[in-house]
Amino acid sequence: MGNSAVQDMTEGSPAKLIMRFMIPMCLGNIFQQFYNIADSVVAGQFIGVTALAAIGSTGSLMFFVTGWLNGLSSGFAILVSQWFGAKQYDRMRHYVAMSVYLSTGCALLMTAGLLIANEPILRLMNYSDNIMPDVKLYMGIIYAGLIVTAAYNALAAFLRALGDSKSPLYFLILSAAINVVLDIVFIVTFGMGVEGCAYATVIAQGISALLCFFYILKRYPILHLKREDFKVSIHSLGRLLALGVPMGLQFSITAIGTIIVQGAVNIYGEIYMAGFSAAGKLQNLISTVFSAFGATIATYVGQNMGAGKMDRVRQGVRCTQFMILGWSVLLMVVMYFFGEYMTWMFISPSETEVVNASVTYFHTVFWCYPFLGSIFLYRNTLQGLGYGLVPMLGGIFELAARSGIVMLIAGHASYVGVCLSDPAAWIAALIPLVPYYFYKMHQFKMRVESRSDML
């Protein structure tokens, strides 16, 4: 098949395969988040609280944009992993080529639309005139660089579909280090403001995309595309969109919910904005383990379904659920007792009100981490099986719960009430996901039994 990094997940111990794949995925997720975190740290330490509030509060908006691209490319990669599992490499390459068309077109459309809608979106999020110019400038540069974000996400997704989660990690570590260096050079040496952070992010992401591309050219003959692979097939484009769009929307729907919550927090002023954004950055960092398990199970399930091994799918989901519960318990203890000290990474301990706002958030949500982890497991399992609609429905339930709490509470009750919107959303998201997973697995089992009866 051309490369030792390619990992066939249809043979061997499910638990070992999942852990071996998940750890590089997790580290990769951490370094991908590192871009916005590094921007927030440098801005908070070298420019001040207003800059931290400006950049830190864009996390939900960044998640909306990058989440859509990430979801889209992850959805496309499901079909790549299924055809790889079925050992039909010509079909696999064809779907890679069609994914390139769709990813490029989507990135260009998003850049144009978001640059036009930049200020109206920020107005809807209740940004004050004091920090509006900084936020608008920062996001404008990020939007202009979306093509490189899309390129990295697509290339990394193709590698992961073949079982290689390590190579994208190495490129991300290198580009994250470049991002930090550029942040410091642009802000400390050249005296730039928030625009320095944005330029650093786009340049670093461009480097990671280029590294991925050249690595595939050199090491992955199985992914080398020929002219015939690019022959447009409406049917293939439709199949990719049927998986990619619901996955992209599911990320975006979740992000819209967090944008609504951010808008509610913005009402309480810059201290709560800075505290909430620091808490959000930390929580995203620690929950990367959940999203890594999710991405891993999607590849694992996709390959095993392609190979027709549904018993292995069940085994993989079961052992992943236990691992997620174990991590959740550890997180509950760490964030309840040590969350305060971890926020010092973003803001000086002397800013006691900002730190207290972060601690309040953790004390409000810590008990709900097992639910958060389970969302990633069941959502990605269903996507790996080729079902995009119900995972998107989970996102709609999540959005409805989050929006409902915010509408009832924002401006009428305490900041704690707004923080409660996250636990409500996590529990609501599982309502369609868990029953549908067990229903589909029962269907598969009945199908196999009826075939064996006929024999």
Tab-separated table of C-alpha atoms in Angstrom:
chain	number	residue	atom	x	y	z
A	1	MET	CA	0.000	0.000	0.000
A	2	GLY	CA	3.038	2.254	-0.065
A	3	ASN	CA	3.510	3.500	3.495
A	4	SER	CA	4.074	1.970	6.904
A	5	ALA	CA	2.107	4.795	8.559
A	6	VAL	CA	-1.091	3.550	6.906
A	7	GLN	CA	-3.032	1.736	9.619
A	8	ASP	CA	-5.593	-0.959	8.851
A	9	MET	CA	-8.003	-0.839	11.823
A	10	THR	CA	-9.967	-3.912	10.748
A	11	GLU	CA	-7.521	-6.306	12.456
A	12	GLY	CA	-6.138	-6.461	16.007
A	13	SER	CA	-7.249	-5.359	19.486
A	14	PRO	CA	-9.840	-2.536	19.205
A	15	ALA	CA	-8.727	-0.897	22.482
A	16	LYS	CA	-5.037	-0.842	21.494
A	17	LEU	CA	-5.789	0.423	17.972
A	18	ILE	CA	-8.062	3.175	19.289
A	19	MET	CA	-5.558	4.344	21.925
A	20	ARG	CA	-2.638	4.251	19.458
A	21	PHE	CA	-4.603	6.363	16.969
A	22	MET	CA	-6.223	8.639	19.567
A	23	ILE	CA	-3.091	9.943	21.329
A	24	PRO	CA	-1.569	11.665	18.249
A	25	MET	CA	-5.089	12.907	17.352
A	26	CYS	CA	-5.441	14.436	20.808
A	27	LEU	CA	-2.051	16.141	20.659
A	28	GLY	CA	-2.926	17.374	17.156
A	29	ASN	CA	-6.194	18.868	18.425
A	30	ILE	CA	-4.320	20.617	21.244
A	31	PHE	CA	-1.840	22.158	18.824
A	32	GLN	CA	-4.615	23.177	16.408
A	33	GLN	CA	-6.288	25.070	19.254
A	34	PHE	CA	-2.911	26.438	20.204
A	35	TYR	CA	-3.189	29.087	17.485
A	36	ASN	CA	-6.022	31.010	19.158
A	37	ILE	CA	-4.708	30.190	22.654
A	38	ALA	CA	-1.233	31.521	21.805
A	39	ASP	CA	-2.822	34.674	20.389
A	40	SER	CA	-4.823	35.103	23.616
A	41	VAL	CA	-1.804	34.505	25.891
A	42	VAL	CA	0.459	36.944	24.019
A	43	ALA	CA	-2.318	39.539	23.737
A	44	GLY	CA	-3.244	39.220	27.425
A	45	GLN	CA	0.366	39.412	28.673
A	46	PHE	CA	1.789	42.029	26.269
A	47	ILE	CA	-1.163	44.205	25.141
A	48	GLY	CA	-3.659	43.975	28.043
A	49	VAL	CA	-7.116	42.893	29.225
A	50	THR	CA	-8.935	44.661	26.362
A	51	ALA	CA	-6.883	42.750	23.781
A	52	LEU	CA	-7.512	39.468	25.654
A	53	ALA	CA	-11.241	40.221	25.696
A	54	ALA	CA	-11.135	41.050	21.965
A	55	ILE	CA	-9.192	37.979	20.787
A	56	GLY	CA	-10.384	35.584	23.509
A	57	SER	CA	-14.043	36.326	22.840
A	58	THR	CA	-13.643	35.397	19.154
A	59	GLY	CA	-13.146	31.732	20.145
A	60	SER	CA	-16.794	30.854	19.464
A	61	LEU	CA	-16.681	32.665	16.118
A	62	MET	CA	-13.421	30.911	15.189
A	63	PHE	CA	-15.045	27.597	16.143
A	64	PHE	CA	-18.010	28.420	13.907
A	65	VAL	CA	-15.772	29.023	10.884
A	66	THR	CA	-13.059	26.404	11.375
A	67	GLY	CA	-15.599	23.912	12.762
A	68	TRP	CA	-17.564	24.051	9.511
A	69	LEU	CA	-14.419	23.371	7.452
A	70	ASN	CA	-13.255	20.671	9.864
A	71	GLY	CA	-16.684	18.987	9.873
A	72	LEU	CA	-16.919	19.142	6.100
A	73	SER	CA	-13.498	17.539	5.535
A	74	SER	CA	-14.131	14.930	8.270
A	75	GLY	CA	-17.407	13.992	6.539
A	76	PHE	CA	-15.649	13.649	3.194
A	77	ALA	CA	-12.986	11.457	4.844
A	78	ILE	CA	-15.638	8.950	6.020
A	79	LEU	CA	-16.122	7.760	2.439
A	80	VAL	CA	-12.354	7.702	1.927
A	81	SER	CA	-11.941	5.481	5.020
A	82	GLN	CA	-14.823	3.182	3.969
A	83	TRP	CA	-13.351	2.568	0.491
A	84	PHE	CA	-9.910	2.137	2.062
A	85	GLY	CA	-11.382	-0.476	4.440
A	86	ALA	CA	-12.985	-2.202	1.439
A	87	LYS	CA	-9.541	-2.199	-0.328
A	88	GLN	CA	-11.005	-0.387	-3.383
A	89	TYR	CA	-8.269	2.207	-3.846
A	90	ASP	CA	-9.424	3.610	-7.213
A	91	ARG	CA	-12.788	4.571	-5.686
A	92	MET	CA	-10.975	5.969	-2.659
A	93	ARG	CA	-8.803	8.263	-4.836
A	94	HIS	CA	-11.838	9.409	-6.809
A	95	TYR	CA	-13.518	10.556	-3.575
A	96	VAL	CA	-10.317	12.341	-2.532
A	97	ALA	CA	-10.342	14.284	-5.837
A	98	MET	CA	-14.019	15.213	-5.492
A	99	SER	CA	-13.315	16.358	-1.905
A	100	VAL	CA	-10.615	18.723	-3.209
A	101	TYR	CA	-13.160	20.413	-5.503
A	102	LEU	CA	-15.699	20.822	-2.707
A	103	SER	CA	-13.249	22.010	-0.034
A	104	THR	CA	-11.736	24.659	-2.309
A	105	GLY	CA	-15.104	25.994	-3.464
A	106	CYS	CA	-16.464	26.121	0.063
A	107	ALA	CA	-13.423	27.987	1.439
A	108	LEU	CA	-13.600	30.654	-1.287
A	109	LEU	CA	-17.347	31.182	-0.798
A	110	MET	CA	-16.931	31.436	2.974
A	111	THR	CA	-14.127	33.993	2.681
A	112	ALA	CA	-16.200	36.253	0.425
A	113	GLY	CA	-19.385	35.954	2.507
A	114	LEU	CA	-17.772	36.376	5.926
A	115	LEU	CA	-15.697	39.402	4.921
A	116	ILE	CA	-18.937	41.114	3.827
A	117	ALA	CA	-20.837	40.037	6.970
A	118	ASN	CA	-17.973	40.639	9.446
A	119	GLU	CA	-19.237	43.784	11.175
A	120	PRO	CA	-22.976	42.865	11.155
A	121	ILE	CA	-22.133	39.547	12.892
A	122	LEU	CA	-20.057	41.337	15.547
A	123	ARG	CA	-22.869	43.863	16.154
A	124	LEU	CA	-25.266	40.974	16.774
A	125	MET	CA	-22.811	39.650	19.385
A	126	ASN	CA	-23.118	42.864	21.463
A	127	TYR	CA	-19.493	43.996	21.105
A	128	SER	CA	-18.896	47.458	22.556
A	129	ASP	CA	-17.465	50.256	20.412
A	130	ASN	CA	-14.370	50.096	22.633
A	131	ILE	CA	-13.180	46.697	21.327
A	132	MET	CA	-15.115	46.444	18.025
A	133	PRO	CA	-12.203	47.730	15.849
A	134	ASP	CA	-9.792	45.133	17.281
A	135	VAL	CA	-12.226	42.224	16.879
A	136	LYS	CA	-13.196	43.277	13.351
A	137	LEU	CA	-9.546	43.580	12.268
A	138	TYR	CA	-8.541	40.237	13.813
A	139	MET	CA	-11.444	38.273	12.296
A	140	GLY	CA	-11.065	39.964	8.882
A	141	ILE	CA	-7.500	38.641	8.568
A	142	ILE	CA	-8.571	35.163	9.756
A	143	TYR	CA	-11.360	35.100	7.115
A	144	ALA	CA	-8.920	36.139	4.370
A	145	GLY	CA	-6.752	33.120	5.212
A	146	LEU	CA	-9.500	30.472	5.252
A	147	ILE	CA	-8.186	28.776	2.104
A	148	VAL	CA	-5.078	27.589	4.006
A	149	THR	CA	-7.233	26.406	6.945
A	150	ALA	CA	-9.375	24.393	4.507
A	151	ALA	CA	-6.276	22.952	2.816
A	152	TYR	CA	-4.767	21.715	6.083
A	153	ASN	CA	-8.079	20.229	7.322
A	154	ALA	CA	-8.672	18.356	4.051
A	155	LEU	CA	-5.128	16.959	3.760
A	156	ALA	CA	-4.993	15.928	7.432
A	157	ALA	CA	-8.433	14.248	7.122
A	158	PHE	CA	-7.232	12.143	4.159
A	159	LEU	CA	-4.186	10.978	6.153
A	160	ARG	CA	-6.348	10.093	9.173
A	161	ALA	CA	-8.807	8.177	6.955
A	162	LEU	CA	-5.903	5.851	6.120
A	163	GLY	CA	-5.075	5.406	9.801
A	164	ASP	CA	-2.173	7.917	9.975
A	165	SER	CA	-2.830	10.307	12.852
A	166	LYS	CA	0.863	10.977	13.604
A	167	SER	CA	2.022	12.906	10.519
A	168	PRO	CA	-0.587	15.720	10.803
A	169	LEU	CA	0.450	16.037	14.468
A	170	TYR	CA	4.120	16.626	13.650
A	171	PHE	CA	3.259	19.352	11.155
A	172	LEU	CA	0.923	21.036	13.640
A	173	ILE	CA	3.548	21.037	16.399
A	174	LEU	CA	6.008	22.756	14.076
A	175	SER	CA	3.505	25.341	12.846
A	176	ALA	CA	2.232	26.012	16.394
A	177	ALA	CA	5.812	26.796	17.441
A	178	ILE	CA	6.140	29.114	14.419
A	179	ASN	CA	2.858	30.779	15.452
A	180	VAL	CA	4.178	31.597	18.938
A	181	VAL	CA	7.452	32.971	17.566
A	182	LEU	CA	5.603	35.124	15.006
A	183	ASP	CA	3.157	36.359	17.698
A	184	ILE	CA	6.056	37.604	19.795
A	185	VAL	CA	7.988	39.041	16.828
A	186	PHE	CA	4.968	40.930	15.426
A	187	ILE	CA	3.721	42.253	18.790
A	188	VAL	CA	6.823	42.697	20.970
A	189	THR	CA	9.424	43.508	18.292
A	190	PHE	CA	7.335	45.303	15.653
A	191	GLY	CA	4.788	46.794	18.086
A	192	MET	CA	1.748	45.509	16.171
A	193	GLY	CA	-1.641	45.064	17.879
A	194	VAL	CA	-4.154	42.235	17.478
A	195	GLU	CA	-3.508	42.144	13.720
A	196	GLY	CA	-0.048	40.694	14.509
A	197	CYS	CA	-1.708	37.684	16.168
A	198	ALA	CA	-3.994	37.142	13.177
A	199	TYR	CA	-1.159	37.295	10.633
A	200	ALA	CA	0.872	34.846	12.746
A	201	THR	CA	-2.047	32.379	12.785
A	202	VAL	CA	-2.634	32.460	9.018
A	203	ILE	CA	1.070	32.129	8.145
A	204	ALA	CA	1.535	29.213	10.576
A	205	GLN	CA	-1.529	27.374	9.226
A	206	GLY	CA	-0.277	27.873	5.673
A	207	ILE	CA	3.021	26.237	6.617
A	208	SER	CA	1.251	23.187	8.143
A	209	ALA	CA	-0.858	22.792	4.969
A	210	LEU	CA	2.220	22.915	2.713
A	211	LEU	CA	4.068	20.378	4.866
A	212	CYS	CA	1.086	17.997	4.701
A	213	PHE	CA	0.895	18.355	0.913
A	214	PHE	CA	4.576	17.638	0.278
A	215	TYR	CA	4.542	14.732	2.726
A	216	ILE	CA	1.633	13.095	0.858
A	217	LEU	CA	3.466	13.614	-2.456
A	218	LYS	CA	6.605	11.965	-1.131
A	219	ARG	CA	5.292	9.178	1.107
A	220	TYR	CA	1.764	8.215	-0.039
A	221	PRO	CA	1.619	6.679	-3.532
A	222	ILE	CA	-1.823	5.346	-2.572
A	223	LEU	CA	-3.062	8.978	-2.510
A	224	HIS	CA	-1.385	10.139	-5.743
A	225	LEU	CA	-4.230	11.370	-7.941
A	226	LYS	CA	-4.441	10.897	-11.707
A	227	ARG	CA	-6.362	12.953	-14.249
A	228	GLU	CA	-9.207	10.411	-14.406
A	229	ASP	CA	-9.737	10.736	-10.624
A	230	PHE	CA	-10.804	14.352	-11.181
A	231	LYS	CA	-13.561	13.481	-13.661
A	232	VAL	CA	-16.588	15.186	-12.117
A	233	SER	CA	-19.314	12.855	-10.888
A	234	ILE	CA	-22.513	14.505	-9.639
A	235	HIS	CA	-23.382	11.283	-7.792
A	236	SER	CA	-20.032	11.262	-5.946
A	237	LEU	CA	-20.249	14.974	-5.112
A	238	GLY	CA	-23.754	14.361	-3.785
A	239	ARG	CA	-22.609	11.463	-1.577
A	240	LEU	CA	-19.775	13.563	-0.145
A	241	LEU	CA	-22.072	16.506	0.553
A	242	ALA	CA	-24.636	14.176	2.152
A	243	LEU	CA	-22.013	13.313	4.791
A	244	GLY	CA	-19.923	16.498	4.855
A	245	VAL	CA	-22.694	19.102	5.090
A	246	PRO	CA	-24.454	17.551	8.136
A	247	MET	CA	-21.071	17.200	9.883
A	248	GLY	CA	-20.131	20.780	9.036
A	249	LEU	CA	-23.559	22.010	10.121
A	250	GLN	CA	-23.338	20.031	13.336
A	251	PHE	CA	-20.098	21.865	14.234
A	252	SER	CA	-21.583	25.168	13.087
A	253	ILE	CA	-24.841	24.644	14.993
A	254	THR	CA	-22.826	23.987	18.155
A	255	ALA	CA	-20.754	27.092	17.410
A	256	ILE	CA	-23.879	29.226	16.855
A	257	GLY	CA	-24.972	28.158	20.339
A	258	THR	CA	-21.641	29.236	21.828
A	259	ILE	CA	-21.823	32.527	19.890
A	260	ILE	CA	-25.275	33.147	21.442
A	261	VAL	CA	-23.830	32.413	24.898
A	262	GLN	CA	-20.846	34.706	24.188
A	263	GLY	CA	-23.282	37.456	23.190
A	264	ALA	CA	-25.100	36.982	26.515
A	265	VAL	CA	-21.811	37.100	28.463
A	266	ASN	CA	-20.783	40.280	26.601
A	267	ILE	CA	-23.717	42.060	28.300
A	268	TYR	CA	-21.932	41.675	31.655
A	269	GLY	CA	-18.847	43.631	30.511
A	270	GLU	CA	-15.158	43.096	29.760
A	271	ILE	CA	-14.257	41.389	33.071
A	272	TYR	CA	-16.774	38.582	32.507
A	273	MET	CA	-15.888	38.437	28.789
A	274	ALA	CA	-12.199	37.908	29.630
A	275	GLY	CA	-12.968	35.379	32.416
A	276	PHE	CA	-15.446	33.420	30.307
A	277	SER	CA	-13.089	33.326	27.303
A	278	ALA	CA	-10.189	32.093	29.478
A	279	ALA	CA	-12.447	29.351	30.926
A	280	GLY	CA	-13.613	28.430	27.422
A	281	LYS	CA	-10.028	28.156	26.138
A	282	LEU	CA	-9.087	25.882	29.044
A	283	GLN	CA	-12.160	23.705	28.651
A	284	ASN	CA	-11.579	23.337	24.913
A	285	LEU	CA	-8.009	22.318	25.678
A	286	ILE	CA	-8.924	19.616	28.198
A	287	SER	CA	-11.841	18.296	26.152
A	288	THR	CA	-9.577	17.687	23.138
A	289	VAL	CA	-9.312	14.134	24.478
A	290	PHE	CA	-13.057	13.751	23.813
A	291	SER	CA	-12.845	15.116	20.269
A	292	ALA	CA	-9.778	12.908	19.605
A	293	PHE	CA	-11.732	9.831	20.719
A	294	GLY	CA	-14.549	10.998	18.425
A	295	ALA	CA	-12.319	11.421	15.356
A	296	THR	CA	-10.644	8.077	16.117
A	297	ILE	CA	-13.925	6.172	16.416
A	298	ALA	CA	-15.156	7.700	13.126
A	299	THR	CA	-12.120	6.291	11.272
A	300	TYR	CA	-12.276	2.975	13.153
A	301	VAL	CA	-16.005	2.533	12.488
A	302	GLY	CA	-15.670	3.655	8.843
A	303	GLN	CA	-12.927	1.133	8.088
A	304	ASN	CA	-14.650	-1.755	9.903
A	305	MET	CA	-18.007	-1.031	8.316
A	306	GLY	CA	-16.303	-0.982	4.890
A	307	ALA	CA	-14.853	-4.415	5.755
A	308	GLY	CA	-18.278	-5.647	6.986
A	309	LYS	CA	-17.062	-6.252	10.573
A	310	MET	CA	-19.927	-4.905	12.694
A	311	ASP	CA	-18.967	-6.924	15.809
A	312	ARG	CA	-15.694	-4.995	15.884
A	313	VAL	CA	-17.680	-1.749	15.645
A	314	ARG	CA	-19.602	-2.708	18.807
A	315	GLN	CA	-16.418	-3.678	20.654
A	316	GLY	CA	-14.724	-0.425	19.719
A	317	VAL	CA	-17.645	1.733	20.865
A	318	ARG	CA	-17.919	-0.142	24.170
A	319	CYS	CA	-14.249	0.184	25.153
A	320	THR	CA	-14.173	3.850	24.030
A	321	GLN	CA	-17.150	4.610	26.303
A	322	PHE	CA	-15.219	3.272	29.309
A	323	MET	CA	-12.126	5.296	28.409
A	324	ILE	CA	-14.217	8.472	28.027
A	325	LEU	CA	-15.861	7.953	31.429
A	326	GLY	CA	-12.443	7.510	33.062
A	327	TRP	CA	-11.134	10.746	31.546
A	328	SER	CA	-14.337	12.584	32.553
A	329	VAL	CA	-13.925	11.699	36.228
A	330	LEU	CA	-10.318	12.933	36.196
A	331	LEU	CA	-11.419	16.183	34.531
A	332	MET	CA	-14.167	16.756	37.082
A	333	VAL	CA	-11.628	16.641	39.927
A	334	VAL	CA	-8.950	18.721	38.167
A	335	MET	CA	-11.231	21.528	36.945
A	336	TYR	CA	-13.154	21.875	40.207
A	337	PHE	CA	-10.082	22.126	42.428
A	338	PHE	CA	-7.356	23.490	40.118
A	339	GLY	CA	-9.230	25.504	37.449
A	340	GLU	CA	-8.288	28.774	39.176
A	341	TYR	CA	-4.542	28.177	38.851
A	342	MET	CA	-4.865	27.079	35.233
A	343	THR	CA	-6.484	30.404	34.264
A	344	TRP	CA	-3.255	32.166	35.268
A	345	MET	CA	-1.862	31.017	31.923
A	346	PHE	CA	-4.110	33.624	30.277
A	347	ILE	CA	-4.284	36.447	32.767
A	348	SER	CA	-2.296	37.779	35.704
A	349	PRO	CA	-3.377	36.373	39.127
A	350	SER	CA	-3.747	40.012	40.249
A	351	GLU	CA	-6.834	40.309	37.980
A	352	THR	CA	-8.887	38.574	40.668
A	353	GLU	CA	-12.315	39.440	39.220
A	354	VAL	CA	-11.420	37.925	35.842
A	355	VAL	CA	-10.035	34.771	37.506
A	356	ASN	CA	-13.176	34.493	39.677
A	357	ALA	CA	-15.390	34.652	36.573
A	358	SER	CA	-13.493	31.647	35.141
A	359	VAL	CA	-13.727	29.696	38.412
A	360	THR	CA	-17.484	30.344	38.599
A	361	TYR	CA	-17.877	28.764	35.156
A	362	PHE	CA	-15.943	25.610	36.119
A	363	HIS	CA	-17.839	25.172	39.379
A	364	THR	CA	-21.095	25.414	37.410
A	365	VAL	CA	-20.331	22.858	34.656
A	366	PHE	CA	-17.741	20.363	35.983
A	367	TRP	CA	-20.306	17.633	36.868
A	368	CYS	CA	-21.458	17.335	33.260
A	369	TYR	CA	-18.189	16.257	31.554
A	370	PRO	CA	-19.298	12.574	31.127
A	371	PHE	CA	-22.198	13.825	28.991
A	372	LEU	CA	-19.896	16.050	26.935
A	373	GLY	CA	-17.533	13.138	26.228
A	374	SER	CA	-20.369	10.818	25.229
A	375	ILE	CA	-21.578	13.296	22.581
A	376	PHE	CA	-18.313	12.865	20.652
A	377	LEU	CA	-18.495	9.066	20.902
A	378	TYR	CA	-22.050	8.540	19.617
A	379	ARG	CA	-22.041	11.396	17.119
A	380	ASN	CA	-18.841	10.225	15.429
A	381	THR	CA	-19.831	6.563	15.530
A	382	LEU	CA	-23.017	7.358	13.604
A	383	GLN	CA	-21.020	9.443	11.133
A	384	GLY	CA	-18.544	6.581	10.662
A	385	LEU	CA	-21.520	4.330	9.860
A	386	GLY	CA	-22.525	6.838	7.176
A	387	TYR	CA	-25.437	8.557	8.954
A	388	GLY	CA	-25.147	12.354	8.880
A	389	LEU	CA	-28.682	13.504	9.664
A	390	VAL	CA	-29.167	12.321	13.270
A	391	PRO	CA	-25.798	13.713	14.452
A	392	MET	CA	-26.908	17.047	12.999
A	393	LEU	CA	-30.203	16.642	14.873
A	394	GLY	CA	-28.156	16.264	18.073
A	395	GLY	CA	-26.590	19.632	17.256
A	396	ILE	CA	-30.066	21.165	16.832
A	397	PHE	CA	-31.130	19.812	20.250
A	398	GLU	CA	-27.935	21.312	21.688
A	399	LEU	CA	-28.621	24.695	20.091
A	400	ALA	CA	-32.251	24.704	21.279
A	401	ALA	CA	-31.248	23.981	24.896
A	402	ARG	CA	-28.458	26.567	24.909
A	403	SER	CA	-30.591	29.265	23.278
A	404	GLY	CA	-33.541	28.545	25.557
A	405	ILE	CA	-31.477	29.017	28.718
A	406	VAL	CA	-29.869	32.210	27.393
A	407	MET	CA	-33.207	33.739	26.371
A	408	LEU	CA	-34.667	33.008	29.796
A	409	ILE	CA	-31.686	34.261	31.767
A	410	ALA	CA	-29.436	36.725	29.893
A	411	GLY	CA	-29.691	40.204	31.354
A	412	HIS	CA	-32.351	39.048	33.850
A	413	ALA	CA	-30.301	36.794	36.127
A	414	SER	CA	-26.724	36.142	37.165
A	415	TYR	CA	-23.726	35.127	35.068
A	416	VAL	CA	-24.026	31.650	36.678
A	417	GLY	CA	-27.361	31.196	34.914
A	418	VAL	CA	-25.726	31.816	31.527
A	419	CYS	CA	-22.986	29.268	32.405
A	420	LEU	CA	-25.715	26.632	32.981
A	421	SER	CA	-26.522	26.719	29.271
A	422	ASP	CA	-23.563	24.391	28.565
A	423	PRO	CA	-24.659	21.442	30.759
A	424	ALA	CA	-28.213	21.801	29.408
A	425	ALA	CA	-26.887	21.665	25.833
A	426	TRP	CA	-24.662	18.620	26.442
A	427	ILE	CA	-27.482	16.564	27.948
A	428	ALA	CA	-29.934	17.620	25.213
A	429	ALA	CA	-27.516	16.633	22.410
A	430	LEU	CA	-27.511	13.000	23.582
A	431	ILE	CA	-31.307	12.657	23.398
A	432	PRO	CA	-31.390	11.656	19.681
A	433	LEU	CA	-27.864	10.196	19.455
A	434	VAL	CA	-27.833	7.333	21.963
A	435	PRO	CA	-31.204	5.711	21.066
A	436	TYR	CA	-30.453	5.962	17.333
A	437	TYR	CA	-27.057	4.265	17.733
A	438	PHE	CA	-28.589	1.282	19.562
A	439	TYR	CA	-31.462	1.152	17.054
A	440	LYS	CA	-29.064	1.000	14.061
A	441	MET	CA	-26.813	-1.600	15.701
A	442	HIS	CA	-29.880	-3.748	16.435
A	443	GLN	CA	-30.880	-3.425	12.770
A	444	PHE	CA	-27.429	-4.590	11.619
A	445	LYS	CA	-27.578	-7.535	14.017
A	446	MET	CA	-31.054	-8.583	12.800
A	447	ARG	CA	-29.882	-8.338	9.182
A	448	VAL	CA	-26.929	-10.662	9.855
A	449	GLU	CA	-29.151	-13.147	11.731
A	450	SER	CA	-31.740	-13.213	8.947
A	451	ARG	CA	-28.977	-13.896	6.393
A	452	SER	CA	-27.603	-16.784	8.488
A	453	ASP	CA	-31.141	-18.213	8.846
A	454	MET	CA	-31.522	-18.187	5.058
A	455	LEU	CA	-28.282	-20.168	4.771
